[in-house]
XYZ file of C-alpha atoms in Angstrom:
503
model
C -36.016 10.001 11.181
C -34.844 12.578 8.867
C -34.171 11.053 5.315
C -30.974 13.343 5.614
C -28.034 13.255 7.893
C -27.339 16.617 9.785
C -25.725 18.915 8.200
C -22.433 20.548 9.290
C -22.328 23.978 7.758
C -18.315 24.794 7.069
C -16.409 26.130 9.940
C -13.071 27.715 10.082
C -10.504 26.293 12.130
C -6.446 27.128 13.226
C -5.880 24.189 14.941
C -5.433 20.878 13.670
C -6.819 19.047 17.297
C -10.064 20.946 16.235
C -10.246 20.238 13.011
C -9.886 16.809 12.868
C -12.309 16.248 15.953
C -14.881 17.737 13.456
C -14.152 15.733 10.658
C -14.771 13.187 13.114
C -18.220 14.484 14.680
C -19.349 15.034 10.765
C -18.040 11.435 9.631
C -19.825 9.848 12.713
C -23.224 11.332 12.366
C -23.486 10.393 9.039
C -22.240 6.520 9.591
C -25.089 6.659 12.891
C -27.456 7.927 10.289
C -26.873 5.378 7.661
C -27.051 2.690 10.070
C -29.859 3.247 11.863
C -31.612 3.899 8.525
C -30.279 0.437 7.392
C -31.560 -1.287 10.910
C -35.141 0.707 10.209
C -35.393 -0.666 7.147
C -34.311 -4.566 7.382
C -36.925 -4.594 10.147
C -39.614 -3.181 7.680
C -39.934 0.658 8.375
C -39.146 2.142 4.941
C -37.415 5.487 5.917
C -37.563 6.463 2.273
C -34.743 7.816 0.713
C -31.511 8.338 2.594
C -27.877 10.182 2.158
C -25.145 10.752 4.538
C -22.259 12.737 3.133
C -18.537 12.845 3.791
C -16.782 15.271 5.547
C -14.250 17.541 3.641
C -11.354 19.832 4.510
C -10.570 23.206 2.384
C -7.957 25.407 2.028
C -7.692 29.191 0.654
C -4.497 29.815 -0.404
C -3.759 33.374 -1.458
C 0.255 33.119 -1.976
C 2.522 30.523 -3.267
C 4.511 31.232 -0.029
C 5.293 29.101 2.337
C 6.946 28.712 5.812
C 8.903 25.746 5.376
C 10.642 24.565 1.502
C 12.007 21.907 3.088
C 9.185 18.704 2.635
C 7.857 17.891 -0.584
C 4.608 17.608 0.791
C 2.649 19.770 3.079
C 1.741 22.854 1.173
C -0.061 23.680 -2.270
C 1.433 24.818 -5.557
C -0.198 28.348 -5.829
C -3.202 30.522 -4.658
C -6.705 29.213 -5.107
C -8.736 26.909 -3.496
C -8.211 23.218 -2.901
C -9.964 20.623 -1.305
C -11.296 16.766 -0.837
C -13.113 14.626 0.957
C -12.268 12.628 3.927
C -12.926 9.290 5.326
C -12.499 6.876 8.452
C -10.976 9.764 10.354
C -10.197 6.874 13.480
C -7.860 4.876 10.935
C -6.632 7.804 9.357
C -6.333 10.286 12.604
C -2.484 10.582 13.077
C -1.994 11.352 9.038
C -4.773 13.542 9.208
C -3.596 15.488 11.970
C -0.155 15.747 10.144
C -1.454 17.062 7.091
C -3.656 20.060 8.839
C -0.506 20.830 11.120
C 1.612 20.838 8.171
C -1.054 23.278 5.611
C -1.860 25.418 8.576
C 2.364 26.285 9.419
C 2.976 26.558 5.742
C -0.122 28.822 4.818
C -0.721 30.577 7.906
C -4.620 30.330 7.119
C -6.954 28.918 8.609
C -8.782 25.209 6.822
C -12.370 25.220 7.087
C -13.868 21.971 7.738
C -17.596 20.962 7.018
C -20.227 18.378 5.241
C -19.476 17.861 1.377
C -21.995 16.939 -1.032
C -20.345 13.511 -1.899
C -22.886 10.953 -0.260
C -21.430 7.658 1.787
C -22.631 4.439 -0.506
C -24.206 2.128 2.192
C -21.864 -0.654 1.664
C -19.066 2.095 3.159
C -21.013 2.836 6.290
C -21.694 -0.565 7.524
C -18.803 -1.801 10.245
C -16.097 -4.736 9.372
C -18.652 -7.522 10.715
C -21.803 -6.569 9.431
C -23.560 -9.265 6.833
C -26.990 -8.036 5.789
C -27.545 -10.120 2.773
C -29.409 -12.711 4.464
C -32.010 -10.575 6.207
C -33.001 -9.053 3.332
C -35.959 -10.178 1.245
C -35.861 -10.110 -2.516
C -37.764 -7.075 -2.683
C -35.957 -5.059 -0.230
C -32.792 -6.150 -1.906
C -34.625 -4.963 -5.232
C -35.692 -1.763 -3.194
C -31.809 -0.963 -1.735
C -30.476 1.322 -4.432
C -33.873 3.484 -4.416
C -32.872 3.932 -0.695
C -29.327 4.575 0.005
C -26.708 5.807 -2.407
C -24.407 2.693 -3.657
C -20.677 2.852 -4.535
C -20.070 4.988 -8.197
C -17.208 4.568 -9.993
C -17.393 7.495 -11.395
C -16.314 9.103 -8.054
C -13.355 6.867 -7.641
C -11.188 6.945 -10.420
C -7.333 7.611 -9.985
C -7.411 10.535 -12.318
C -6.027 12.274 -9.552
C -2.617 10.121 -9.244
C -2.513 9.589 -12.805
C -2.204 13.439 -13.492
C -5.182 13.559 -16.112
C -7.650 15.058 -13.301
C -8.899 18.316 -14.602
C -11.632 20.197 -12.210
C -14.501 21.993 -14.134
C -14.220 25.419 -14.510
C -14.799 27.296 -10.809
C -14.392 23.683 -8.957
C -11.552 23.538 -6.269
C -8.379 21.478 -6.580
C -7.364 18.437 -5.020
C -5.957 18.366 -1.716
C -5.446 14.796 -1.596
C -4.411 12.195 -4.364
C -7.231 10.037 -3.834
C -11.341 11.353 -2.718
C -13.299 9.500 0.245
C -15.031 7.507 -1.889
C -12.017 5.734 -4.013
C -10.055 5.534 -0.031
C -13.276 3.288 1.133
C -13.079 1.384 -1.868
C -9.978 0.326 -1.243
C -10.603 -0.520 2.476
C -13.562 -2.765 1.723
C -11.094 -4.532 -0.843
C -8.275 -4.875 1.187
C -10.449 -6.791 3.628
C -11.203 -9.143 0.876
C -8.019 -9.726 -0.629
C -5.796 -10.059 2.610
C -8.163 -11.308 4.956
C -7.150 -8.715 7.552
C -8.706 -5.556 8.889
C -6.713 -2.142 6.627
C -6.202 -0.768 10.353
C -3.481 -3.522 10.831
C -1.288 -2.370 7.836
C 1.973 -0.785 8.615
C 4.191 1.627 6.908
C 6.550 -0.246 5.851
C 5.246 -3.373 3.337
C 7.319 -5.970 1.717
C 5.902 -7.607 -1.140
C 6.436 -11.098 -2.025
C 5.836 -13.842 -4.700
C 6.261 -17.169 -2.761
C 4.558 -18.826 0.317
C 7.996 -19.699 1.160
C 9.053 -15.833 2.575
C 5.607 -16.048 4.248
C 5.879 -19.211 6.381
C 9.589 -17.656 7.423
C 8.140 -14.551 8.279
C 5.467 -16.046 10.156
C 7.520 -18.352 11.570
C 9.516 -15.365 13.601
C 6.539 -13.527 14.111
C 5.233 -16.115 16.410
C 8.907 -16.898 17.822
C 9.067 -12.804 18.320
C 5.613 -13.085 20.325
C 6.542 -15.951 22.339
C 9.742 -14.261 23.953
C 9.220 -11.162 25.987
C 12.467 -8.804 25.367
C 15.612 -9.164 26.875
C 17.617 -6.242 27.696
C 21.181 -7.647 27.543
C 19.756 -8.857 23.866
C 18.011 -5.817 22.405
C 16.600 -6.718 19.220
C 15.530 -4.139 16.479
C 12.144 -6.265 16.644
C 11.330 -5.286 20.190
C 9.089 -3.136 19.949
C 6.761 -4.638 17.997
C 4.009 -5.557 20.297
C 1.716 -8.074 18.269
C 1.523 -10.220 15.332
C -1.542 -10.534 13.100
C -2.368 -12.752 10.494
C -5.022 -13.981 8.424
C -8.924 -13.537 9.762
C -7.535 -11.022 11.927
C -5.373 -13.761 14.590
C -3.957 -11.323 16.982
C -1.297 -12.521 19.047
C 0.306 -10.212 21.382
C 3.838 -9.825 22.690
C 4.568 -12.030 25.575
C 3.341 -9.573 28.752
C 1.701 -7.832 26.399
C -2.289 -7.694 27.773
C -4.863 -8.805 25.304
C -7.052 -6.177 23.853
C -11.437 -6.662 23.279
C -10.604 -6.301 19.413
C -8.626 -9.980 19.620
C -11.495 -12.040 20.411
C -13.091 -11.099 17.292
C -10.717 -12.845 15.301
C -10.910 -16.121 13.691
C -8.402 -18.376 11.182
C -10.414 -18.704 7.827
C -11.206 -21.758 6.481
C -9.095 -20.806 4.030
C -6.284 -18.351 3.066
C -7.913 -15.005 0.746
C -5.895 -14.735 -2.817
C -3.646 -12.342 -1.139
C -2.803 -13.159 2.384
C -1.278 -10.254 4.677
C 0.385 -11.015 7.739
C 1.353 -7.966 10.359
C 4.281 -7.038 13.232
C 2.278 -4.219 14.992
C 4.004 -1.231 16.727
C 2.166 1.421 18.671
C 2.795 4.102 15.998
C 2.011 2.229 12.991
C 6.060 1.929 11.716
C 5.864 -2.050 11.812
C 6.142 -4.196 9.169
C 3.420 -5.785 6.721
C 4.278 -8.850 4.376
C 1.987 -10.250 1.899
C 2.042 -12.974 -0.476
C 0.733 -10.948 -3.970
C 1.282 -14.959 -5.772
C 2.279 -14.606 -9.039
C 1.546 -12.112 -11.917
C 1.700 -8.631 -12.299
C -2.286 -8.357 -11.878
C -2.086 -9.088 -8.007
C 0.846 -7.201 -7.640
C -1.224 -3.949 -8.949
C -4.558 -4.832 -7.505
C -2.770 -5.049 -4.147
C -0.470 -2.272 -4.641
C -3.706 -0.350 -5.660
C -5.441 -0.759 -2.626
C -2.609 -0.342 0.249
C -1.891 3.089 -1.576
C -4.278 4.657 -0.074
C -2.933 3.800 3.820
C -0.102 6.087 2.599
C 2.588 4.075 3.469
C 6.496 5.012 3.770
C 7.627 2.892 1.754
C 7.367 -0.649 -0.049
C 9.492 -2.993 -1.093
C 9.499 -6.500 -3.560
C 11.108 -9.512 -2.275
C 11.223 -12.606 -3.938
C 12.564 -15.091 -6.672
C 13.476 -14.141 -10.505
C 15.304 -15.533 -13.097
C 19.034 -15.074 -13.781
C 19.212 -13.757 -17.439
C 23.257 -13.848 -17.219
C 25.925 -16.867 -17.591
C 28.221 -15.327 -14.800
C 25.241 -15.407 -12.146
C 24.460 -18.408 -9.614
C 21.612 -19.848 -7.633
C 20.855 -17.777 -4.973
C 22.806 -14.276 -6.028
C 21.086 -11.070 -5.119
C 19.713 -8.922 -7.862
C 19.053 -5.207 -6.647
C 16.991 -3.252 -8.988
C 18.034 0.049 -10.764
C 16.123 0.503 -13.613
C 12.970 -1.827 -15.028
C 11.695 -3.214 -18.158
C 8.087 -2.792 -18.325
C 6.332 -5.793 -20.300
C 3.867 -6.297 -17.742
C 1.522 -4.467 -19.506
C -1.201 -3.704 -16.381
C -0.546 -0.607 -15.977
C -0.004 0.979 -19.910
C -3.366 2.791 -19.420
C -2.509 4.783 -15.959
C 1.472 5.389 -16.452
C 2.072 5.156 -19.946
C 5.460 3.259 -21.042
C 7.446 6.155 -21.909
C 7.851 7.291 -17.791
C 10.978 6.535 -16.645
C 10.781 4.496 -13.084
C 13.985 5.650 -11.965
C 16.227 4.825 -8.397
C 15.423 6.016 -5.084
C 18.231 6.671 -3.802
C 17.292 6.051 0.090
C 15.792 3.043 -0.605
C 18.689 1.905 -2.856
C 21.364 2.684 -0.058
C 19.026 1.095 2.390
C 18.876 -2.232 0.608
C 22.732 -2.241 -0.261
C 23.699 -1.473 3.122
C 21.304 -4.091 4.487
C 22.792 -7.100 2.321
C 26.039 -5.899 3.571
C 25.144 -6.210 7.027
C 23.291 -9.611 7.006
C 25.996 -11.294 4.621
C 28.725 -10.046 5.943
C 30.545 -9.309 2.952
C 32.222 -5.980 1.858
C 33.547 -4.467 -1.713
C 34.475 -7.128 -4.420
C 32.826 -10.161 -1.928
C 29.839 -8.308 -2.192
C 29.638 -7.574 -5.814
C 29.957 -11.547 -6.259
C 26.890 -12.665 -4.557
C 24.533 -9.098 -5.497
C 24.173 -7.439 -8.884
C 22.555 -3.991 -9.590
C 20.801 -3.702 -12.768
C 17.829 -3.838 -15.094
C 14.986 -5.903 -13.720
C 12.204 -7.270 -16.469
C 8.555 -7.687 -15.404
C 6.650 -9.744 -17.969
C 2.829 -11.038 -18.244
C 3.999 -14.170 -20.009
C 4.565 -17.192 -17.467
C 5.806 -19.041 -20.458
C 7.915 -16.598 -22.105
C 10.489 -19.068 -22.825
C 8.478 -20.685 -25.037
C 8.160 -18.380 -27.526
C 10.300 -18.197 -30.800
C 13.556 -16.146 -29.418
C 14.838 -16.326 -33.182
C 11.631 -14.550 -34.497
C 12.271 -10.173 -34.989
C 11.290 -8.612 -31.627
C 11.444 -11.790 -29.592
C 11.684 -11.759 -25.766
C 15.369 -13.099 -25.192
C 16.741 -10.318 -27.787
C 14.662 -7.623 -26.268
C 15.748 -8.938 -22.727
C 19.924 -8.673 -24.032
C 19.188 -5.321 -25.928
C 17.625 -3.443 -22.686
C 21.109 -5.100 -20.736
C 18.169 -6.430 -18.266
C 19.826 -9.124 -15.699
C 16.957 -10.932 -14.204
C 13.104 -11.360 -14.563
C 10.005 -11.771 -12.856
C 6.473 -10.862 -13.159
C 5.585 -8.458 -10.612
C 8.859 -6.054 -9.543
C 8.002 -3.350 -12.847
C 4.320 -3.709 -11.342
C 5.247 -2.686 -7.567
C 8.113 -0.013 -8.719
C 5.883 1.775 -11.775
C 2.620 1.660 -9.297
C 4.885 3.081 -5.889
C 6.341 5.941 -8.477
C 2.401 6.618 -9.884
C 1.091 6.741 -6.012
C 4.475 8.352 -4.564
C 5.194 5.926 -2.590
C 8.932 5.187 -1.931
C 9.541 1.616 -3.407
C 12.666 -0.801 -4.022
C 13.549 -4.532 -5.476
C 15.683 -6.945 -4.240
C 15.600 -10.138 -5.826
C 17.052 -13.549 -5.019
C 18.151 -16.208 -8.305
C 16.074 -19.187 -8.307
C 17.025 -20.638 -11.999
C 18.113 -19.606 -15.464
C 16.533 -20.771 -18.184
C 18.473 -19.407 -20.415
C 21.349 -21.334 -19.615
C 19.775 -24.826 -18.757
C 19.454 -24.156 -15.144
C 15.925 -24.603 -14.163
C 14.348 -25.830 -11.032
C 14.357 -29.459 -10.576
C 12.199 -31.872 -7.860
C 14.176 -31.727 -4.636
C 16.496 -28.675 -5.660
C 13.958 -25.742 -5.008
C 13.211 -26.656 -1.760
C 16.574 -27.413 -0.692
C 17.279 -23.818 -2.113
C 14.729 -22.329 -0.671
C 15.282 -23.567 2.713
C 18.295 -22.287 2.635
C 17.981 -18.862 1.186
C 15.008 -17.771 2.083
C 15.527 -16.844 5.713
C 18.724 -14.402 5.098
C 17.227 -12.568 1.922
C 13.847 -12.356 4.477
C 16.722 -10.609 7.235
C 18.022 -8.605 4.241
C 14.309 -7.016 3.756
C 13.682 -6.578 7.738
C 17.099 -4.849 8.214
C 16.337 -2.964 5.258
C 12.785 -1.439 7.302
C 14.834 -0.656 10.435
C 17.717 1.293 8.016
C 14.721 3.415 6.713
C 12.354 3.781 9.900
C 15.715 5.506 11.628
C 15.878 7.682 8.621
C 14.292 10.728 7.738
C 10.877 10.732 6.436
C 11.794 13.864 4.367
C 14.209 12.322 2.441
C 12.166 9.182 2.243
C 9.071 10.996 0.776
C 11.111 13.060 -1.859
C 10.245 15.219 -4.575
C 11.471 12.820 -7.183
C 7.910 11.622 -7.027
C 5.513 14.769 -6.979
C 4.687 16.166 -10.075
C 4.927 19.907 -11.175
C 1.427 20.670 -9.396
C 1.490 18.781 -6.650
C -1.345 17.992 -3.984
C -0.718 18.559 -0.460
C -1.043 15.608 1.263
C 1.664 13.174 1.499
């Protein structure tokens, strides 16, 4: 076979059907081509060396015109030419098609489509199943890298997101905030950290930091299966036609036929570090909840990865400590403003950024507690406080010297912060660096500050009962935004002055 895969010279095209089906014909002969290469060699046939490169979509833009100044996506910021590369064009197919319909409307010209010279690294090519370790010998495993081109870091950085990207002098622009080769990486790691297949995300993602929010949402997941829909009961929920969970455990809706994908799935010996668990509707606008622990490390090395599934919006739910006398056990904290001491993300989005507000999301979350507590005005204002939330990487901070200069509890009263945890800065300050809508709502679990920390027995009697309406709060809080409008949702308060195209 030819050590190269065939080459797809670049093509115009006015139609975003026909581009995307050759951004998948390109993709797909390369992945055959790696492959087959792969099965060649395991078996003993060197094929010698071997590259397979992505496909890419450009666009010549000659004005900074454009049909539509309504979206704060969908067009570029001035004439020249911009492009990227492109990846898993079945996963990403309905976004894809979006973002051609969208540049082709706005710039009325046409986006050629062809091979790039950005080569697949093996370890991209190979499907969700495939284990080769073990049939390799030492020597071939020696031999692998002089074969096929591995992953390079150096062609996956988030310079892009992070606004430090420059292209060399004559190179195109970005079209896209992250290349082909950074998108895969984060595929391959969501597999590993979730233990669920990236084509079961869903737009909407709520973040968590305890098991408990997990076993409740899990809990009416499988309830939600079990009961086909009843039309004098219509529930919001209804359309969600399976429920996934860790090692891909698909269980559809009740009448709901099975699908060949289902029997592949298996519960893993044990849960990964950060299980994901899915409510699947047809177009992708479910609802994904995972269980990022605690730490504001997970919480970015998640938030990292689902980034590049371009989701419409995420949002943190779980426990935090009550900095103020006048709050209680279970009050609701809603987030306007954070105080970054997490410290994970002082390289990519430095300190002096403001995270502000989203509005939508804000509105959303407010109207949502509303709704599931039944509470109005003054009522509400004495079981939910908006305010500063503090992220910090120190478990312990209360054991450090609050009398010293600079130490945590004055820094806490002087930034008029009213709760803290160790993961909400992480999730806002990474959703406002990958524009992606984001929002906090936290629940009270103690204050140590004023004595009130959790005892044996008390947690889980708090828990119990808490958990399940603040777990409501965040589901009603999806439905409020699915039934808005994704322009608002996706709004310019988070593109930058040069903006890339895609959403």
């Amino acid at each position: 076979m030819s050590p190269t895969a065939p080459f797809f010279a670049p093509q115009p095209f006015s139609d975003a059907d026909a581009a995307l089906a050759q951004v998948q014909q390109i993709y797909a002969a390369g992945i055959q081509h790696l492959r087959q290469a792969l099965q060649d060699f395991v078996h003993g046939r060197d094929p010698g060396p071997v590259r397979a490169c992505y496909p890419f979509v450009r666009l010549r833009a000659s004005s900074v015109q454009r049909a539509d100044a309504r979206l704060a996506w969908g067009f570029v910021a001035g004439p020249g030419v911009f492009e990227t590369t492109l990846t898993e064009p079945r996963l990403f197919g309905p976004y894809l098609r979006e973002q051609f319909q969208l540049l082709l409307s706005n710039h009325g010209t046409p986006l050629e489509v062809g091979s790039s010279h950005e080569p697949i690294p093996l370890h991209f090519a190979l499907g969700e199943e495939a284990h080769i370790e073990g049939e390799l010998t030492a020597a071939q495993r020696a031999r692998l890298r002089e074969i096929f081109d591995l992953p390079d870091l150096a062609a996956m950085d988030d310079g892009i997101a992070n606004g430090t990207f420059e292209p060399a002098p004559g190179a195109p622009q970005p079209l896209a905030l992250f290349t082909a080769p950074r998108i895969d990486y984060s595929l391959q790691r969501l597999r590993h950290y979730s233990g669920t297949s990236p084509a079961h995300f869903q737009n909407f993602v709520l973040f968590t930091n305890y098991q408990f929010y997990i076993d409740e949402f899990v809990r009416m997941g499988r309830a939600l299966m079990a009961a086909p829909p009843d039309p004098a009961r219509p529930d919001p929920l209804d359309d969600c036609i399976a429920f996934v969970e860790p090692g891909n455990v698909v269980t559809r809706r009740c009448g709901q036929a099975a699908e060949p994908i289902d029997a592949l799935g298996a519960a893993p010996a044990r849960l990964p570090q950060m299980p994901a668990y899915h409510l699947l509707r047809r177009d992708s606008s479910g609802i994904t909840m995972v269980n990022i622990g605690v730490g504001p490390a997970n919480a970015k090395t998640m938030s990292d990865h689902i980034a590049v599934l371009r989701p419409h919006a995420w949002l943190m739910l779980g426990h935090c400590a009550g900095l103020r006398n006048s709050q209680q056990l279970g009050d609701y904290v809603l987030a306007h403003g954070y105080v970054r001491e997490d410290h994970v993300l002082d390289e990519e989005l430095p300190l002096w950024v403001p995270i502000p507000p989203l509005a939508e999301v804000q509105v959303a979350l407010e109207t949502a507690v509303a709704e599931v507590t039944q509470l109005q005005g003054f009522e509400l204002k004495r079981v939910m406080r908006t305010g500063t939330v503090a992220s910090t990487d120190n478990r312990n901070w209360e054991l450090l010297p609050n009398n010293a200069q600079g130490g945590p509890e004055r820094r806490f009263s002087q930034s008029r912060a009213i709760a803290l945890d160790m993961e909400s800065a992480t999730i806002a300050a990474n959703g406002f660096r990958f524009r992606v809508p984001y929002g906090t709502l936290l629940c009270v679990s103690d204050k140590p500050l004023h004595g009130e920390i959790k005892l044996p027995g008390m947690a889980n009697h708090f828990y119990r009962e808490r958990v399940d309406q603040h777990l409501r709060i965040g589901l009603r809080t999806v439905e409020l935004l699915r039934a808005a409008s994704l322009s608002r949702l996706h709004s310019r308060k988070l593109r930058s002055f040069a903006e890339v195209a895609f959403q």
